[in-house]
Amino acid sequence: MMTAEQIKKEIEGIFDEVAAMRRHLHMYPELSNEEQKTMEYISEKLTEMCIENVTNVGGHGVVAVIGNPEKGKTIGIRADIDALPIEEMNDFEYKSTVPGVMHACGHDLHTATLLGAAKIFKAHEGEMNGAVKLFFQPAEEKGGGAKYMIADGYMKNPDVSNMLGYHIVPDKPVGLLEFARKQSNASSSGVKVRIYGQSAHGSTPQNGVDAVVVAAQVINNLQTVVSRMVAPTDPAVLTFGTIHGGSKSNIIADFVELDGTIRTYSLKVRDQIREKASMIVNSTAAASGARAEITFGDGYPPIINDPQTVDKMVALAEETLGKDSYVMRDVPTMGGEDFSFFANEVPSCYFKVGTTDGSSSHRQKLHNEWLAPSENAMKNAILMEVMGAQRLMEE
């Protein structure tokens, strides 16, 4: 059985290698469903560790098993591997080399952490009273890669009994752990609205149906969904992040498209918002002589942690890192995460790890072109993945 002090020493011993892997991943980011080179790099590193792995899982994912499934439970650990369509503004030597693409959500740290954990697991494979199954998951940002890894059958043979996963939180100090005993994240799903009007010259608006004006009315009217059609005790967000339409300043636009997101703590409230939004969009467009279409993406369900699994991880953090090493989150974040698909399958713990080292505030935001998390945060993340999996497989 590996002790915490032993693992801490081993983490220090491999940390330069882990940081180097993280920097390589940061330099060569790939978008959701395009992670071919990332997949190949992960497989190459696992092979160098003498760990057999399977690629092209759920698209561009990688799965590997370490340990002895016949001796005990198999614990799954997930790291997402995709990047975002953001132009990096940092100027350090390992900044993104891919124009318009950046690891602005910390998935490079998640992946390097799991590679580091894999190295430690492999070194102790003969001692393990069970196994770990490593999930390097594609398409978290767009596409729900977790769902497709599950559909490919990789929660089976050996069957995963519990899942662990983590995410960086740039507004918390380096290495500080954050746990949510039950619900961690909201559900999230996309919403797209298309307005079809009729074009005309800008000087004769009476001859057309202005899709821009209709779109403005739709956006304003949709504000009443959350404020007046959902109970104030049910937190919800309906946001439109993009609006595109029109071709020239003196032409009445005949088409506008809105793209947004719905965030709720429950699928029931999400479905309620969808129903009300559809009613408002169609009636608003019809009142102006336009036609509308509203469509919804499948999205991600909320992450519901297993309280018993969380309690074990919290106890482990207190024993190995001290009482001040973690905080408990009472209110779920409105952020969406497709780890929820894993958590729907087996008892799970999705936790957070702080990464701020006190540098300028604009570097402490996710999905930001300046994001620069401290690599030292990976030390506590590796420790929790290794010790957490060990404890869960033996209990």
XYZ file of C-alpha atoms in Angstrom:
395
model
C 0.000 0.000 0.000
C 1.396 3.377 -1.027
C 1.648 5.956 1.750
C 0.982 9.642 1.277
C 4.548 10.617 2.187
C 5.918 8.085 -0.251
C 3.705 9.393 -3.050
C 4.582 13.012 -2.279
C 8.278 12.177 -2.697
C 7.599 10.370 -5.945
C 5.584 13.325 -7.249
C 8.518 15.622 -6.550
C 10.788 13.185 -8.354
C 8.729 13.138 -11.549
C 7.390 16.677 -11.453
C 9.807 18.163 -13.969
C 8.675 15.492 -16.433
C 5.014 16.182 -15.675
C 5.522 19.917 -16.192
C 7.323 19.229 -19.483
C 4.385 17.132 -20.679
C 1.998 19.896 -19.711
C 4.016 22.459 -21.635
C 4.122 20.273 -24.729
C 0.346 19.890 -24.587
C -0.041 23.641 -24.116
C 2.094 24.366 -27.159
C 0.101 22.078 -29.436
C -3.586 22.441 -28.517
C -6.363 20.874 -30.580
C -10.075 21.640 -30.679
C -12.870 19.254 -29.751
C -13.137 16.283 -32.097
C -9.778 17.194 -33.669
C -7.417 15.839 -30.972
C -5.486 13.437 -33.229
C -1.961 14.563 -32.315
C -2.902 14.951 -28.651
C -4.217 11.384 -28.651
C -1.018 10.135 -30.287
C 1.149 11.999 -27.766
C -0.742 10.556 -24.792
C -0.514 7.042 -26.224
C 3.207 7.513 -26.868
C 3.831 8.598 -23.271
C 1.832 5.680 -21.869
C 3.718 3.272 -24.109
C 7.027 4.697 -22.846
C 5.778 3.813 -19.346
C 5.072 0.254 -20.587
C 1.325 0.820 -20.179
C -0.898 -0.782 -22.804
C -3.542 1.582 -24.117
C -6.375 1.817 -26.600
C -6.789 4.859 -28.849
C -9.665 6.323 -30.869
C -12.031 5.754 -27.955
C -15.116 7.953 -28.233
C -13.441 9.756 -31.113
C -9.898 10.775 -30.191
C -9.762 9.424 -26.656
C -7.312 7.062 -24.975
C -8.047 4.415 -22.329
C -5.525 2.410 -20.329
C -5.756 -0.023 -17.400
C -3.080 -0.402 -14.705
C -3.171 -2.888 -11.847
C -4.959 -6.092 -10.970
C -8.736 -5.953 -11.627
C -9.173 -9.480 -10.263
C -7.855 -8.424 -6.830
C -10.312 -5.599 -6.164
C -12.290 -2.720 -7.590
C -11.429 -0.807 -10.743
C -11.443 2.971 -10.258
C -11.795 5.273 -13.244
C -9.968 8.597 -13.479
C -10.802 11.084 -16.204
C -8.852 13.927 -17.813
C -10.273 16.009 -20.677
C -7.822 16.777 -23.478
C -9.348 19.347 -25.869
C -8.652 23.075 -26.207
C -10.619 26.206 -27.126
C -10.851 28.527 -30.166
C -9.036 31.383 -28.400
C -5.935 33.295 -29.497
C -3.404 33.156 -26.673
C -1.982 36.469 -25.424
C 0.674 35.092 -23.053
C 4.271 35.401 -24.189
C 6.038 32.624 -22.281
C 8.194 30.183 -24.243
C 5.600 27.400 -24.273
C 2.681 29.526 -25.494
C 0.351 27.979 -28.065
C 1.887 27.505 -31.496
C -1.518 27.031 -33.119
C -3.149 30.279 -34.292
C -6.532 30.843 -32.707
C -6.373 27.760 -30.463
C -5.380 27.659 -26.795
C -5.648 25.514 -23.687
C -7.650 28.215 -21.919
C -9.552 25.859 -19.622
C -6.710 23.924 -18.023
C -7.186 20.645 -19.873
C -3.435 20.539 -20.476
C -2.944 20.427 -16.694
C -5.664 17.789 -16.310
C -3.998 15.579 -18.920
C -0.453 15.999 -17.571
C -1.745 15.263 -14.063
C -3.222 11.959 -15.165
C -0.051 11.050 -17.058
C 1.888 11.736 -13.865
C -0.520 9.603 -11.857
C -0.158 6.845 -14.461
C 3.613 6.804 -13.972
C 3.212 6.346 -10.223
C 0.527 3.684 -10.592
C 2.714 1.739 -13.011
C 5.665 1.828 -10.612
C 3.451 0.219 -7.952
C 1.335 -2.012 -10.166
C 2.319 -5.209 -8.366
C 1.169 -3.782 -5.020
C -2.263 -2.665 -6.176
C -5.291 -4.432 -4.711
C -7.380 -3.523 -7.716
C -6.917 -1.429 -10.822
C -7.248 2.038 -12.272
C -8.739 2.758 -15.662
C -7.472 6.003 -17.162
C -9.839 7.969 -19.410
C -8.168 10.637 -21.547
C -11.364 12.126 -22.896
C -11.849 14.185 -26.057
C -14.489 16.793 -26.836
C -15.464 18.086 -23.415
C -15.833 21.645 -24.651
C -18.004 20.699 -27.591
C -19.500 17.316 -28.239
C -19.793 15.430 -24.979
C -16.901 13.034 -25.501
C -17.614 11.333 -22.167
C -20.921 10.045 -23.515
C -19.200 8.463 -26.508
C -16.469 6.813 -24.441
C -19.206 5.224 -22.355
C -21.103 4.200 -25.503
C -17.932 2.521 -26.794
C -18.129 0.227 -23.751
C -15.079 1.346 -21.807
C -16.826 1.514 -18.437
C -16.868 -2.302 -18.716
C -14.253 -5.080 -18.832
C -13.064 -4.384 -16.209
C -16.149 -2.708 -14.796
C -15.518 0.706 -13.239
C -16.922 0.983 -9.707
C -16.164 4.674 -9.017
C -14.995 7.671 -11.053
C -12.718 10.545 -10.114
C -12.108 13.745 -12.030
C -10.967 17.278 -11.308
C -10.906 20.762 -12.788
C -8.657 23.708 -12.108
C -10.168 26.806 -10.464
C -8.014 29.870 -11.159
C -9.616 31.975 -8.434
C -8.391 29.690 -5.632
C -4.842 29.501 -4.213
C -2.412 26.975 -5.659
C -3.279 23.450 -4.594
C -6.351 24.304 -2.509
C -8.955 21.595 -2.999
C -12.665 22.291 -3.372
C -15.323 19.641 -2.882
C -19.080 19.590 -3.380
C -20.761 16.856 -1.396
C -23.611 16.337 -3.841
C -24.266 18.601 -6.822
C -21.149 20.166 -8.286
C -22.148 21.665 -11.640
C -25.295 22.738 -13.459
C -26.796 21.224 -16.564
C -25.873 23.034 -19.754
C -27.354 22.948 -23.226
C -27.188 25.100 -26.309
C -30.049 27.080 -27.819
C -30.143 28.439 -31.354
C -32.762 30.833 -32.752
C -33.162 31.627 -36.445
C -35.331 34.559 -37.549
C -36.537 34.660 -41.159
C -37.808 38.033 -42.406
C -38.019 39.649 -45.823
C -35.361 41.900 -47.331
C -36.046 45.357 -48.723
C -34.173 48.571 -49.292
C -33.360 50.386 -46.084
C -35.245 53.448 -47.291
C -38.498 51.455 -47.664
C -38.769 49.309 -44.530
C -42.515 48.940 -45.067
C -41.731 46.621 -47.976
C -39.850 44.116 -45.853
C -39.837 42.301 -42.534
C -36.806 43.356 -40.520
C -35.205 40.264 -38.961
C -32.855 42.471 -36.904
C -35.752 44.257 -35.185
C -37.524 40.946 -34.590
C -34.343 39.464 -33.141
C -34.051 42.420 -30.756
C -37.621 41.884 -29.618
C -36.979 38.151 -29.179
C -33.924 38.811 -26.992
C -35.798 41.303 -24.830
C -38.859 39.099 -24.473
C -36.757 36.070 -23.566
C -35.469 37.934 -20.512
C -38.854 37.248 -18.928
C -38.302 33.497 -19.043
C -35.906 33.465 -16.100
C -37.273 36.569 -14.362
C -40.988 35.762 -14.589
C -41.544 32.164 -15.718
C -39.111 30.262 -13.481
C -39.452 30.197 -9.704
C -36.910 32.473 -7.985
C -35.868 29.461 -5.895
C -34.729 27.658 -9.068
C -31.450 29.219 -10.290
C -31.295 29.468 -14.074
C -29.401 31.278 -16.813
C -30.490 31.971 -20.380
C -27.695 33.759 -22.238
C -27.197 34.600 -25.901
C -23.531 35.039 -26.678
C -23.662 35.665 -30.420
C -25.979 37.370 -32.904
C -25.357 37.377 -36.640
C -27.453 38.834 -39.430
C -27.722 41.348 -42.195
C -25.495 42.012 -45.176
C -25.344 45.794 -45.655
C -26.223 48.928 -43.721
C -28.975 50.022 -46.142
C -30.658 46.631 -46.614
C -33.428 45.290 -44.384
C -32.047 42.014 -43.061
C -33.998 38.904 -43.982
C -32.153 36.563 -41.589
C -30.659 36.703 -38.092
C -29.243 33.859 -36.022
C -28.825 33.884 -32.243
C -26.692 31.359 -30.384
C -26.857 30.876 -26.638
C -26.809 28.610 -23.619
C -29.196 27.424 -20.894
C -27.876 26.597 -17.422
C -30.029 25.089 -14.673
C -29.558 22.947 -11.595
C -32.211 20.472 -12.754
C -33.334 18.978 -16.049
C -36.931 19.732 -15.078
C -36.256 23.482 -14.997
C -34.224 23.208 -18.205
C -37.188 21.633 -19.975
C -39.478 24.311 -18.546
C -37.236 27.027 -19.980
C -37.169 25.318 -23.358
C -40.956 25.207 -23.482
C -41.394 28.868 -22.517
C -38.615 30.053 -24.817
C -40.141 28.239 -27.792
C -43.496 29.888 -27.141
C -41.977 33.373 -26.888
C -39.736 33.047 -29.946
C -42.489 31.817 -32.237
C -45.155 34.249 -31.038
C -42.816 37.270 -31.173
C -41.761 36.456 -34.720
C -45.325 35.822 -35.865
C -46.506 39.143 -34.429
C -44.092 40.933 -36.764
C -44.802 38.835 -39.823
C -41.566 36.879 -39.531
C -40.912 33.181 -39.106
C -38.707 31.643 -36.426
C -37.027 28.370 -35.620
C -35.640 27.443 -32.211
C -33.533 24.367 -31.613
C -31.853 22.972 -28.512
C -28.684 20.941 -28.162
C -28.645 17.763 -26.098
C -26.198 19.372 -23.696
C -24.862 17.946 -20.452
C -26.828 16.918 -17.370
C -25.774 18.300 -13.974
C -22.895 16.668 -12.129
C -24.274 14.912 -9.063
C -21.483 13.655 -6.858
C -21.878 10.612 -4.641
C -21.773 11.870 -1.009
C -20.014 8.765 0.300
C -17.298 8.956 -2.351
C -16.837 12.664 -1.651
C -16.627 12.048 2.099
C -13.823 9.534 1.522
C -11.914 12.017 -0.628
C -12.397 14.813 1.927
C -11.143 12.555 4.728
C -8.148 11.669 2.588
C -7.354 15.352 1.932
C -7.524 16.109 5.651
C -5.277 13.172 6.543
C -2.646 13.779 3.875
C -2.664 17.563 3.432
C -4.293 18.946 6.578
C -7.558 20.611 7.580
C -6.724 23.807 5.725
C -6.116 22.010 2.434
C -9.720 22.090 1.242
C -13.008 23.964 1.270
C -16.552 22.682 0.823
C -18.746 24.287 -1.826
C -22.355 24.675 -0.695
C -23.754 26.071 -3.953
C -23.094 24.379 -7.317
C -21.418 26.333 -10.072
C -23.428 27.196 -13.174
C -20.619 25.805 -15.293
C -21.460 22.753 -17.387
C -19.229 19.683 -17.607
C -19.660 16.352 -19.369
C -18.055 14.452 -16.488
C -21.739 14.305 -15.554
C -22.166 11.357 -17.931
C -19.607 9.369 -15.920
C -21.237 10.431 -12.648
C -24.567 9.138 -13.970
C -22.994 5.706 -14.456
C -21.194 5.085 -11.149
C -20.627 6.810 -7.777
C -18.228 9.661 -8.457
C -16.308 12.591 -7.031
C -15.603 15.605 -9.200
C -13.425 18.081 -7.309
C -11.575 21.324 -8.027
C -7.964 22.404 -7.500
C -6.857 26.022 -7.112
C -4.169 27.397 -9.421
C -3.650 31.093 -8.663
C -0.196 32.184 -7.545
C -1.190 35.807 -6.956
C -0.363 37.087 -10.436
C -2.532 39.651 -12.228
C -6.272 39.038 -12.027
C -6.868 38.677 -15.756
C -4.767 35.500 -15.646
C -7.205 33.942 -13.194
C -10.192 33.364 -15.455
C -11.180 30.278 -17.426
C -11.775 30.613 -21.164
C -9.524 33.663 -21.134
C -6.676 34.420 -23.529
C -4.391 35.257 -20.590
C -5.001 32.155 -18.473
C -1.722 31.111 -16.828
C -2.365 28.579 -14.034
C 0.437 27.562 -11.715
C 1.801 24.143 -12.627
C 2.484 23.471 -8.936
C -1.247 22.869 -8.518
C -0.745 19.546 -10.263
C 1.116 18.167 -7.237
C -1.964 18.015 -5.024
C -4.058 16.888 -7.987
C -1.772 13.906 -8.647
C -1.720 13.059 -4.946
C -5.515 13.043 -4.732
C -5.902 10.947 -7.871
C -3.367 8.347 -6.739
C -4.330 8.155 -3.077
C -8.031 8.544 -3.819
C -8.084 5.671 -6.316
C -6.082 3.504 -3.918
C -8.474 4.136 -1.063
C -11.582 3.553 -3.150
C -10.323 0.309 -4.663
C -9.489 -1.118 -1.233
C -12.732 -0.210 0.566
